[in-house]
mmCIF file with all atom_site columns, C-alpha atoms in Angstrom:
data_model
loop_
_atom_site.group_PDB
_atom_site.id
_atom_site.type_symbol
_atom_site.label_atom_id
_atom_site.label_alt_id
_atom_site.label_comp_id
_atom_site.label_asym_id
_atom_site.label_entity_id
_atom_site.label_seq_id
_atom_site.pdbx_PDB_ins_code
_atom_site.Cartn_x
_atom_site.Cartn_y
_atom_site.Cartn_z
_atom_site.occupancy
_atom_site.B_iso_or_equiv
_atom_site.pdbx_formal_charge
_atom_site.auth_seq_id
_atom_site.auth_comp_id
_atom_site.auth_asym_id
_atom_site.auth_atom_id
_atom_site.pdbx_PDB_model_num
ATOM 1   C CA . UNK A 1 1   ? 176.970 234.620 171.064 1.00 52.00 ? 6   UNK A CA 1
ATOM 2   C CA . UNK A 1 2   ? 178.385 231.212 170.161 1.00 54.00 ? 7   UNK A CA 1
ATOM 3   C CA . UNK A 1 3   ? 181.558 230.829 168.147 1.00 66.00 ? 8   UNK A CA 1
ATOM 4   C CA . UNK A 1 4   ? 180.693 232.009 164.581 1.00 70.00 ? 9   UNK A CA 1
ATOM 5   C CA . UNK A 1 5   ? 181.755 229.770 161.802 1.00 74.00 ? 10  UNK A CA 1
ATOM 6   C CA . UNK A 1 6   ? 181.513 230.358 157.982 1.00 74.00 ? 11  UNK A CA 1
ATOM 7   C CA . UNK A 1 7   ? 178.189 229.774 156.118 1.00 75.00 ? 12  UNK A CA 1
ATOM 8   C CA . UNK A 1 8   ? 178.726 226.466 154.493 1.00 76.00 ? 13  UNK A CA 1
ATOM 9   C CA . UNK A 1 9   ? 176.207 227.092 151.745 1.00 91.00 ? 14  UNK A CA 1
ATOM 10  C CA . UNK A 1 10  ? 173.747 229.906 150.805 1.00 96.00 ? 15  UNK A CA 1
ATOM 11  C CA . UNK A 1 11  ? 169.975 229.499 151.461 1.00 97.00 ? 16  UNK A CA 1
ATOM 12  C CA . UNK A 1 12  ? 167.158 231.213 149.436 1.00 97.00 ? 17  UNK A CA 1
ATOM 13  C CA . UNK A 1 13  ? 166.871 233.749 152.382 1.00 98.00 ? 18  UNK A CA 1
ATOM 14  C CA . UNK A 1 14  ? 170.572 234.458 152.205 1.00 98.00 ? 19  UNK A CA 1
ATOM 15  C CA . UNK A 1 15  ? 170.317 235.209 148.511 1.00 97.00 ? 20  UNK A CA 1
ATOM 16  C CA . UNK A 1 16  ? 167.304 237.407 149.095 1.00 98.00 ? 21  UNK A CA 1
ATOM 17  C CA . UNK A 1 17  ? 169.309 239.454 151.641 1.00 99.00 ? 22  UNK A CA 1
ATOM 18  C CA . UNK A 1 18  ? 172.271 239.768 149.242 1.00 98.00 ? 23  UNK A CA 1
ATOM 19  C CA . UNK A 1 19  ? 169.958 240.941 146.490 1.00 98.00 ? 24  UNK A CA 1
ATOM 20  C CA . UNK A 1 20  ? 168.297 243.502 148.724 1.00 99.00 ? 25  UNK A CA 1
ATOM 21  C CA . UNK A 1 21  ? 171.702 244.821 149.790 1.00 99.00 ? 26  UNK A CA 1
ATOM 22  C CA . UNK A 1 22  ? 172.747 245.046 146.080 1.00 98.00 ? 27  UNK A CA 1
ATOM 23  C CA . UNK A 1 23  ? 169.754 247.228 145.364 1.00 98.00 ? 28  UNK A CA 1
ATOM 24  C CA . UNK A 1 24  ? 169.769 249.311 148.516 1.00 99.00 ? 29  UNK A CA 1
ATOM 25  C CA . UNK A 1 25  ? 173.574 249.526 149.183 1.00 98.00 ? 30  UNK A CA 1
ATOM 26  C CA . UNK A 1 26  ? 173.076 249.543 153.010 1.00 99.00 ? 31  UNK A CA 1
ATOM 27  C CA . UNK A 1 27  ? 170.415 248.186 155.420 1.00 99.00 ? 32  UNK A CA 1
ATOM 28  C CA . UNK A 1 28  ? 170.058 248.100 159.076 1.00 98.00 ? 33  UNK A CA 1
ATOM 29  C CA . UNK A 1 29  ? 169.918 244.922 161.268 1.00 98.00 ? 34  UNK A CA 1
ATOM 30  C CA . UNK A 1 30  ? 166.312 245.986 162.155 1.00 98.00 ? 35  UNK A CA 1
ATOM 31  C CA . UNK A 1 31  ? 165.241 246.190 158.438 1.00 98.00 ? 36  UNK A CA 1
ATOM 32  C CA . UNK A 1 32  ? 166.716 242.742 157.625 1.00 99.00 ? 37  UNK A CA 1
ATOM 33  C CA . UNK A 1 33  ? 165.229 241.027 160.733 1.00 98.00 ? 38  UNK A CA 1
ATOM 34  C CA . UNK A 1 34  ? 161.810 242.502 160.104 1.00 98.00 ? 39  UNK A CA 1
ATOM 35  C CA . UNK A 1 35  ? 161.848 241.308 156.463 1.00 98.00 ? 40  UNK A CA 1
ATOM 36  C CA . UNK A 1 36  ? 163.477 237.791 156.933 1.00 98.00 ? 41  UNK A CA 1
ATOM 37  C CA . UNK A 1 37  ? 163.152 236.939 160.619 1.00 98.00 ? 42  UNK A CA 1
ATOM 38  C CA . UNK A 1 38  ? 159.947 238.671 161.738 1.00 97.00 ? 43  UNK A CA 1
ATOM 39  C CA . UNK A 1 39  ? 159.116 236.392 164.600 1.00 96.00 ? 44  UNK A CA 1
ATOM 40  C CA . UNK A 1 40  ? 162.616 235.246 165.646 1.00 96.00 ? 45  UNK A CA 1
ATOM 41  C CA . UNK A 1 41  ? 164.848 236.701 168.278 1.00 96.00 ? 46  UNK A CA 1
ATOM 42  C CA . UNK A 1 42  ? 167.350 239.278 167.086 1.00 96.00 ? 47  UNK A CA 1
ATOM 43  C CA . UNK A 1 43  ? 170.228 236.888 168.015 1.00 96.00 ? 48  UNK A CA 1
ATOM 44  C CA . UNK A 1 44  ? 168.975 234.362 165.417 1.00 96.00 ? 49  UNK A CA 1
ATOM 45  C CA . UNK A 1 45  ? 169.273 236.958 162.623 1.00 97.00 ? 50  UNK A CA 1
ATOM 46  C CA . UNK A 1 46  ? 172.463 238.367 163.952 1.00 97.00 ? 51  UNK A CA 1
ATOM 47  C CA . UNK A 1 47  ? 174.186 234.896 164.026 1.00 97.00 ? 52  UNK A CA 1
ATOM 48  C CA . UNK A 1 48  ? 173.305 234.193 160.440 1.00 97.00 ? 53  UNK A CA 1
ATOM 49  C CA . UNK A 1 49  ? 174.510 237.582 159.206 1.00 98.00 ? 54  UNK A CA 1
ATOM 50  C CA . UNK A 1 50  ? 177.668 237.061 161.169 1.00 97.00 ? 55  UNK A CA 1
ATOM 51  C CA . UNK A 1 51  ? 178.277 233.773 159.425 1.00 97.00 ? 56  UNK A CA 1
ATOM 52  C CA . UNK A 1 52  ? 177.727 235.524 156.024 1.00 98.00 ? 57  UNK A CA 1
ATOM 53  C CA . UNK A 1 53  ? 180.097 238.195 157.101 1.00 98.00 ? 58  UNK A CA 1
ATOM 54  C CA . UNK A 1 54  ? 182.836 235.755 158.078 1.00 97.00 ? 59  UNK A CA 1
ATOM 55  C CA . UNK A 1 55  ? 182.322 234.002 154.695 1.00 97.00 ? 60  UNK A CA 1
ATOM 56  C CA . UNK A 1 56  ? 182.970 237.283 152.882 1.00 97.00 ? 61  UNK A CA 1
ATOM 57  C CA . UNK A 1 57  ? 179.474 237.890 151.511 1.00 98.00 ? 62  UNK A CA 1
ATOM 58  C CA . UNK A 1 58  ? 178.797 241.137 153.517 1.00 98.00 ? 63  UNK A CA 1
ATOM 59  C CA . UNK A 1 59  ? 180.250 243.419 156.117 1.00 98.00 ? 64  UNK A CA 1
ATOM 60  C CA . UNK A 1 60  ? 178.794 245.267 159.074 1.00 98.00 ? 65  UNK A CA 1
ATOM 61  C CA . UNK A 1 61  ? 179.323 248.637 160.734 1.00 98.00 ? 66  UNK A CA 1
ATOM 62  C CA . UNK A 1 62  ? 178.002 250.378 163.905 1.00 97.00 ? 67  UNK A CA 1
ATOM 63  C CA . UNK A 1 63  ? 176.774 253.944 163.242 1.00 97.00 ? 68  UNK A CA 1
ATOM 64  C CA . UNK A 1 64  ? 175.180 256.670 165.347 1.00 93.00 ? 69  UNK A CA 1
ATOM 65  C CA . UNK A 1 65  ? 171.335 256.870 164.983 1.00 91.00 ? 70  UNK A CA 1
ATOM 66  C CA . UNK A 1 66  ? 169.281 259.974 165.238 1.00 88.00 ? 71  UNK A CA 1
ATOM 67  C CA . UNK A 1 67  ? 169.029 260.208 168.977 1.00 87.00 ? 72  UNK A CA 1
ATOM 68  C CA . UNK A 1 68  ? 172.313 261.162 170.716 1.00 90.00 ? 73  UNK A CA 1
ATOM 69  C CA . UNK A 1 69  ? 173.897 258.159 172.389 1.00 93.00 ? 74  UNK A CA 1
ATOM 70  C CA . UNK A 1 70  ? 171.933 255.566 170.201 1.00 94.00 ? 75  UNK A CA 1
ATOM 71  C CA . UNK A 1 71  ? 173.632 253.300 167.674 1.00 95.00 ? 76  UNK A CA 1
ATOM 72  C CA . UNK A 1 72  ? 172.510 251.228 164.707 1.00 97.00 ? 77  UNK A CA 1
ATOM 73  C CA . UNK A 1 73  ? 174.164 248.119 163.082 1.00 98.00 ? 78  UNK A CA 1
ATOM 74  C CA . UNK A 1 74  ? 174.148 248.252 159.321 1.00 98.00 ? 79  UNK A CA 1
ATOM 75  C CA . UNK A 1 75  ? 175.215 245.899 156.572 1.00 99.00 ? 80  UNK A CA 1
ATOM 76  C CA . UNK A 1 76  ? 176.453 246.193 152.937 1.00 99.00 ? 81  UNK A CA 1
ATOM 77  C CA . UNK A 1 77  ? 177.824 243.638 150.505 1.00 98.00 ? 82  UNK A CA 1
ATOM 78  C CA . UNK A 1 78  ? 181.356 242.440 150.305 1.00 98.00 ? 83  UNK A CA 1
ATOM 79  C CA . UNK A 1 79  ? 183.161 241.206 147.218 1.00 97.00 ? 84  UNK A CA 1
ATOM 80  C CA . UNK A 1 80  ? 181.786 237.614 147.563 1.00 97.00 ? 85  UNK A CA 1
ATOM 81  C CA . UNK A 1 81  ? 178.283 238.968 147.942 1.00 98.00 ? 86  UNK A CA 1
ATOM 82  C CA . UNK A 1 82  ? 178.573 241.085 144.807 1.00 98.00 ? 87  UNK A CA 1
ATOM 83  C CA . UNK A 1 83  ? 179.841 238.158 142.828 1.00 97.00 ? 88  UNK A CA 1
ATOM 84  C CA . UNK A 1 84  ? 176.894 236.165 143.911 1.00 96.00 ? 89  UNK A CA 1
ATOM 85  C CA . UNK A 1 85  ? 174.275 238.619 142.706 1.00 97.00 ? 90  UNK A CA 1
ATOM 86  C CA . UNK A 1 86  ? 175.985 239.676 139.556 1.00 96.00 ? 91  UNK A CA 1
ATOM 87  C CA . UNK A 1 87  ? 177.072 237.856 136.396 1.00 81.00 ? 92  UNK A CA 1
ATOM 88  C CA . UNK A 1 88  ? 175.402 236.790 133.107 1.00 86.00 ? 93  UNK A CA 1
ATOM 89  C CA . UNK A 1 89  ? 171.948 236.384 134.569 1.00 88.00 ? 94  UNK A CA 1
ATOM 90  C CA . UNK A 1 90  ? 172.307 238.706 137.487 1.00 93.00 ? 95  UNK A CA 1
ATOM 91  C CA . UNK A 1 91  ? 172.865 242.467 138.221 1.00 96.00 ? 96  UNK A CA 1
ATOM 92  C CA . UNK A 1 92  ? 175.475 244.625 136.371 1.00 95.00 ? 97  UNK A CA 1
ATOM 93  C CA . UNK A 1 93  ? 178.604 244.516 138.647 1.00 95.00 ? 98  UNK A CA 1
ATOM 94  C CA . UNK A 1 94  ? 179.372 248.256 137.946 1.00 94.00 ? 99  UNK A CA 1
ATOM 95  C CA . UNK A 1 95  ? 176.035 249.158 139.461 1.00 95.00 ? 100 UNK A CA 1
ATOM 96  C CA . UNK A 1 96  ? 176.482 247.309 142.783 1.00 97.00 ? 101 UNK A CA 1
ATOM 97  C CA . UNK A 1 97  ? 178.280 249.053 145.707 1.00 96.00 ? 102 UNK A CA 1
ATOM 98  C CA . UNK A 1 98  ? 180.433 247.176 148.242 1.00 97.00 ? 103 UNK A CA 1
ATOM 99  C CA . UNK A 1 99  ? 180.907 249.956 150.695 1.00 96.00 ? 104 UNK A CA 1
ATOM 100 C CA . UNK A 1 100 ? 178.490 251.406 153.206 1.00 95.00 ? 105 UNK A CA 1
ATOM 101 C CA . UNK A 1 101 ? 178.921 254.867 151.680 1.00 93.00 ? 106 UNK A CA 1
ATOM 102 C CA . UNK A 1 102 ? 180.130 258.160 153.205 1.00 90.00 ? 107 UNK A CA 1
ATOM 103 C CA . UNK A 1 103 ? 179.869 258.087 157.029 1.00 87.00 ? 108 UNK A CA 1
ATOM 104 C CA . UNK A 1 104 ? 177.473 261.081 157.203 1.00 87.00 ? 109 UNK A CA 1
ATOM 105 C CA . UNK A 1 105 ? 175.211 259.564 154.513 1.00 93.00 ? 110 UNK A CA 1
ATOM 106 C CA . UNK A 1 106 ? 174.735 256.060 155.833 1.00 97.00 ? 111 UNK A CA 1
ATOM 107 C CA . UNK A 1 107 ? 171.827 256.775 158.072 1.00 96.00 ? 112 UNK A CA 1
ATOM 108 C CA . UNK A 1 108 ? 170.146 258.783 155.395 1.00 96.00 ? 113 UNK A CA 1
ATOM 109 C CA . UNK A 1 109 ? 170.417 255.916 152.963 1.00 98.00 ? 114 UNK A CA 1
ATOM 110 C CA . UNK A 1 110 ? 169.090 253.419 155.480 1.00 98.00 ? 115 UNK A CA 1
ATOM 111 C CA . UNK A 1 111 ? 166.032 255.587 156.216 1.00 98.00 ? 116 UNK A CA 1
ATOM 112 C CA . UNK A 1 112 ? 165.452 256.057 152.402 1.00 98.00 ? 117 UNK A CA 1
ATOM 113 C CA . UNK A 1 113 ? 165.402 252.338 152.005 1.00 99.00 ? 118 UNK A CA 1
ATOM 114 C CA . UNK A 1 114 ? 162.371 251.898 154.326 1.00 98.00 ? 119 UNK A CA 1
ATOM 115 C CA . UNK A 1 115 ? 160.236 252.476 151.149 1.00 99.00 ? 120 UNK A CA 1
ATOM 116 C CA . UNK A 1 116 ? 161.982 249.530 149.476 1.00 99.00 ? 121 UNK A CA 1
ATOM 117 C CA . UNK A 1 117 ? 160.348 246.856 151.708 1.00 98.00 ? 122 UNK A CA 1
ATOM 118 C CA . UNK A 1 118 ? 156.788 248.165 150.807 1.00 98.00 ? 123 UNK A CA 1
ATOM 119 C CA . UNK A 1 119 ? 157.288 247.619 147.050 1.00 99.00 ? 124 UNK A CA 1
ATOM 120 C CA . UNK A 1 120 ? 156.126 244.813 144.959 1.00 99.00 ? 125 UNK A CA 1
ATOM 121 C CA . UNK A 1 121 ? 158.657 242.271 143.456 1.00 98.00 ? 126 UNK A CA 1
ATOM 122 C CA . UNK A 1 122 ? 158.561 244.102 140.092 1.00 98.00 ? 127 UNK A CA 1
ATOM 123 C CA . UNK A 1 123 ? 158.834 247.551 141.693 1.00 99.00 ? 128 UNK A CA 1
ATOM 124 C CA . UNK A 1 124 ? 161.836 246.307 143.759 1.00 98.00 ? 129 UNK A CA 1
ATOM 125 C CA . UNK A 1 125 ? 163.542 245.323 140.483 1.00 97.00 ? 130 UNK A CA 1
ATOM 126 C CA . UNK A 1 126 ? 163.426 248.995 139.284 1.00 98.00 ? 131 UNK A CA 1
ATOM 127 C CA . UNK A 1 127 ? 164.583 250.537 142.608 1.00 99.00 ? 132 UNK A CA 1
ATOM 128 C CA . UNK A 1 128 ? 167.659 252.689 142.184 1.00 98.00 ? 133 UNK A CA 1
ATOM 129 C CA . UNK A 1 129 ? 169.414 254.693 145.054 1.00 98.00 ? 134 UNK A CA 1
ATOM 130 C CA . UNK A 1 130 ? 170.644 258.227 144.592 1.00 96.00 ? 135 UNK A CA 1
ATOM 131 C CA . UNK A 1 131 ? 174.219 257.185 144.036 1.00 94.00 ? 136 UNK A CA 1
ATOM 132 C CA . UNK A 1 132 ? 173.360 255.046 141.124 1.00 95.00 ? 137 UNK A CA 1
ATOM 133 C CA . UNK A 1 133 ? 170.977 257.761 139.643 1.00 95.00 ? 138 UNK A CA 1
ATOM 134 C CA . UNK A 1 134 ? 173.778 260.232 139.831 1.00 92.00 ? 139 UNK A CA 1
ATOM 135 C CA . UNK A 1 135 ? 176.063 257.887 138.000 1.00 90.00 ? 140 UNK A CA 1
ATOM 136 C CA . UNK A 1 136 ? 173.429 257.364 135.313 1.00 90.00 ? 141 UNK A CA 1
ATOM 137 C CA . UNK A 1 137 ? 172.705 261.006 134.949 1.00 84.00 ? 142 UNK A CA 1
ATOM 138 C CA . UNK A 1 138 ? 176.230 262.197 134.680 1.00 78.00 ? 143 UNK A CA 1
ATOM 139 C CA . UNK A 1 139 ? 177.392 262.628 138.218 1.00 66.00 ? 144 UNK A CA 1
ATOM 140 C CA . UNK A 1 140 ? 176.596 265.191 140.859 1.00 62.00 ? 145 UNK A CA 1
ATOM 141 C CA . UNK A 1 141 ? 173.402 265.776 142.962 1.00 64.00 ? 146 UNK A CA 1
ATOM 142 C CA . UNK A 1 142 ? 172.014 267.859 140.138 1.00 59.00 ? 147 UNK A CA 1
ATOM 143 C CA . UNK A 1 143 ? 171.194 266.245 136.756 1.00 54.00 ? 148 UNK A CA 1
ATOM 144 C CA . UNK A 1 144 ? 171.172 268.010 133.376 1.00 50.00 ? 149 UNK A CA 1
ATOM 145 C CA . UNK A 1 145 ? 169.044 271.081 133.560 1.00 52.00 ? 150 UNK A CA 1
ATOM 146 C CA . UNK A 1 146 ? 169.784 271.697 137.241 1.00 59.00 ? 151 UNK A CA 1
ATOM 147 C CA . UNK A 1 147 ? 167.112 269.191 138.603 1.00 75.00 ? 152 UNK A CA 1
ATOM 148 C CA . UNK A 1 148 ? 168.122 267.554 141.931 1.00 91.00 ? 153 UNK A CA 1
ATOM 149 C CA . UNK A 1 149 ? 168.630 263.831 142.063 1.00 95.00 ? 154 UNK A CA 1
ATOM 150 C CA . UNK A 1 150 ? 166.411 262.169 144.567 1.00 97.00 ? 155 UNK A CA 1
ATOM 151 C CA . UNK A 1 151 ? 167.651 259.798 147.370 1.00 97.00 ? 156 UNK A CA 1
ATOM 152 C CA . UNK A 1 152 ? 166.000 256.947 145.399 1.00 98.00 ? 157 UNK A CA 1
ATOM 153 C CA . UNK A 1 153 ? 163.594 256.242 142.586 1.00 98.00 ? 158 UNK A CA 1
ATOM 154 C CA . UNK A 1 154 ? 161.545 253.330 141.332 1.00 99.00 ? 159 UNK A CA 1
ATOM 155 C CA . UNK A 1 155 ? 158.931 252.569 138.670 1.00 99.00 ? 160 UNK A CA 1
ATOM 156 C CA . UNK A 1 156 ? 155.437 251.814 140.133 1.00 99.00 ? 161 UNK A CA 1
ATOM 157 C CA . UNK A 1 157 ? 153.384 248.735 138.839 1.00 98.00 ? 162 UNK A CA 1
ATOM 158 C CA . UNK A 1 158 ? 151.332 251.457 136.826 1.00 98.00 ? 163 UNK A CA 1
ATOM 159 C CA . UNK A 1 159 ? 154.516 252.565 135.048 1.00 98.00 ? 164 UNK A CA 1
ATOM 160 C CA . UNK A 1 160 ? 155.072 255.790 136.805 1.00 98.00 ? 165 UNK A CA 1
ATOM 161 C CA . UNK A 1 161 ? 158.535 256.924 138.070 1.00 98.00 ? 166 UNK A CA 1
ATOM 162 C CA . UNK A 1 162 ? 158.255 257.624 141.819 1.00 98.00 ? 167 UNK A CA 1
ATOM 163 C CA . UNK A 1 163 ? 160.927 259.699 143.781 1.00 98.00 ? 168 UNK A CA 1
ATOM 164 C CA . UNK A 1 164 ? 161.915 258.900 147.381 1.00 99.00 ? 169 UNK A CA 1
ATOM 165 C CA . UNK A 1 165 ? 163.497 261.619 149.597 1.00 98.00 ? 170 UNK A CA 1
ATOM 166 C CA . UNK A 1 166 ? 164.439 261.109 153.200 1.00 98.00 ? 171 UNK A CA 1
ATOM 167 C CA . UNK A 1 167 ? 164.908 263.744 155.873 1.00 97.00 ? 172 UNK A CA 1
ATOM 168 C CA . UNK A 1 168 ? 166.454 262.377 159.192 1.00 95.00 ? 173 UNK A CA 1
ATOM 169 C CA . UNK A 1 169 ? 165.870 265.858 160.767 1.00 93.00 ? 174 UNK A CA 1
ATOM 170 C CA . UNK A 1 170 ? 168.791 267.700 159.107 1.00 92.00 ? 175 UNK A CA 1
ATOM 171 C CA . UNK A 1 171 ? 167.140 269.568 156.170 1.00 96.00 ? 176 UNK A CA 1
ATOM 172 C CA . UNK A 1 172 ? 166.617 273.332 156.472 1.00 97.00 ? 177 UNK A CA 1
ATOM 173 C CA . UNK A 1 173 ? 163.397 274.880 155.111 1.00 98.00 ? 178 UNK A CA 1
ATOM 174 C CA . UNK A 1 174 ? 165.389 276.299 152.161 1.00 97.00 ? 179 UNK A CA 1
ATOM 175 C CA . UNK A 1 175 ? 166.660 272.820 151.283 1.00 96.00 ? 180 UNK A CA 1
ATOM 176 C CA . UNK A 1 176 ? 163.197 271.357 151.382 1.00 98.00 ? 181 UNK A CA 1
ATOM 177 C CA . UNK A 1 177 ? 161.800 274.142 149.159 1.00 97.00 ? 182 UNK A CA 1
ATOM 178 C CA . UNK A 1 178 ? 164.640 273.590 146.718 1.00 96.00 ? 183 UNK A CA 1
ATOM 179 C CA . UNK A 1 179 ? 163.793 269.939 146.402 1.00 96.00 ? 184 UNK A CA 1
ATOM 180 C CA . UNK A 1 180 ? 160.143 270.502 146.177 1.00 97.00 ? 185 UNK A CA 1
ATOM 181 C CA . UNK A 1 181 ? 160.762 272.866 143.196 1.00 96.00 ? 186 UNK A CA 1
ATOM 182 C CA . UNK A 1 182 ? 163.204 270.448 141.636 1.00 95.00 ? 187 UNK A CA 1
ATOM 183 C CA . UNK A 1 183 ? 160.822 267.527 141.944 1.00 96.00 ? 188 UNK A CA 1
ATOM 184 C CA . UNK A 1 184 ? 157.772 269.342 140.400 1.00 95.00 ? 189 UNK A CA 1
ATOM 185 C CA . UNK A 1 185 ? 155.619 267.016 138.401 1.00 95.00 ? 190 UNK A CA 1
ATOM 186 C CA . UNK A 1 186 ? 156.935 263.935 140.067 1.00 96.00 ? 191 UNK A CA 1
ATOM 187 C CA . UNK A 1 187 ? 155.132 261.795 142.722 1.00 98.00 ? 192 UNK A CA 1
ATOM 188 C CA . UNK A 1 188 ? 157.275 261.838 145.872 1.00 98.00 ? 193 UNK A CA 1
ATOM 189 C CA . UNK A 1 189 ? 157.461 259.562 148.963 1.00 99.00 ? 194 UNK A CA 1
ATOM 190 C CA . UNK A 1 190 ? 158.876 261.468 151.842 1.00 99.00 ? 195 UNK A CA 1
ATOM 191 C CA . UNK A 1 191 ? 160.537 259.468 154.597 1.00 98.00 ? 196 UNK A CA 1
ATOM 192 C CA . UNK A 1 192 ? 161.037 261.207 158.019 1.00 98.00 ? 197 UNK A CA 1
ATOM 193 C CA . UNK A 1 193 ? 160.654 260.987 161.766 1.00 96.00 ? 198 UNK A CA 1
ATOM 194 C CA . UNK A 1 194 ? 157.134 261.432 163.011 1.00 94.00 ? 199 UNK A CA 1
ATOM 195 C CA . UNK A 1 195 ? 157.920 264.882 164.351 1.00 94.00 ? 200 UNK A CA 1
ATOM 196 C CA . UNK A 1 196 ? 159.179 266.157 160.930 1.00 97.00 ? 201 UNK A CA 1
ATOM 197 C CA . UNK A 1 197 ? 156.213 265.680 158.747 1.00 98.00 ? 202 UNK A CA 1
ATOM 198 C CA . UNK A 1 198 ? 154.529 269.055 159.566 1.00 98.00 ? 203 UNK A CA 1
ATOM 199 C CA . UNK A 1 199 ? 158.011 270.827 159.045 1.00 98.00 ? 204 UNK A CA 1
ATOM 200 C CA . UNK A 1 200 ? 158.177 269.287 155.533 1.00 98.00 ? 205 UNK A CA 1
ATOM 201 C CA . UNK A 1 201 ? 154.554 270.164 154.600 1.00 98.00 ? 206 UNK A CA 1
ATOM 202 C CA . UNK A 1 202 ? 155.160 273.730 155.978 1.00 98.00 ? 207 UNK A CA 1
ATOM 203 C CA . UNK A 1 203 ? 157.850 274.076 153.402 1.00 98.00 ? 208 UNK A CA 1
ATOM 204 C CA . UNK A 1 204 ? 155.943 272.804 150.400 1.00 98.00 ? 209 UNK A CA 1
ATOM 205 C CA . UNK A 1 205 ? 156.384 269.038 150.579 1.00 98.00 ? 210 UNK A CA 1
ATOM 206 C CA . UNK A 1 206 ? 153.387 267.094 149.199 1.00 97.00 ? 211 UNK A CA 1
ATOM 207 C CA . UNK A 1 207 ? 152.805 263.476 148.298 1.00 97.00 ? 212 UNK A CA 1
ATOM 208 C CA . UNK A 1 208 ? 153.016 260.422 150.584 1.00 98.00 ? 213 UNK A CA 1
ATOM 209 C CA . UNK A 1 209 ? 154.713 260.581 153.968 1.00 98.00 ? 214 UNK A CA 1
ATOM 210 C CA . UNK A 1 210 ? 156.287 257.471 155.517 1.00 98.00 ? 215 UNK A CA 1
ATOM 211 C CA . UNK A 1 211 ? 157.190 258.139 159.133 1.00 97.00 ? 216 UNK A CA 1
ATOM 212 C CA . UNK A 1 212 ? 159.310 256.202 161.608 1.00 93.00 ? 217 UNK A CA 1
#
């Protein structure tokens, strides 16, 4: 890769990426490329993201993916990126994270965010990740009344709150049953590897399944 210099000015595409990161906390290189550079080579996307990183708008991290020995590059906002998307007409600074999250939860969050890119513009504006939902509901993975907080939630164009729950292959049957019971009455989109859908269904999961 050629020598990386700072981004001299932000493009509309740059601002779109920063806004997506503000809502999703962490996204993979693959997700960003598919959304913003669908027909370009990966290098084109990587070089622009590297410029934004050098300018202090975002930061990257390499993490382990599901398969042993495979890795994934992920991005989150840095201080300058948060300042760009927040302010009088922007998002609430207190609701925008500038860390990738806990090491063992990053991949889980990335997979959860697969759903985000299928949403309409207005649905994206309502998208909240689990960490923000926890904060709003008083902290902890269980809200008042003992209900579990989902990995993400959004309001559909029809006005219905939709839950998003991801399983990267780690949940036990007992955990799935607990979540199913806790989410009773809510529409749920389950995100999982292709070989996990039957496992989730077997333990009571219903709704829409988004596999990868």
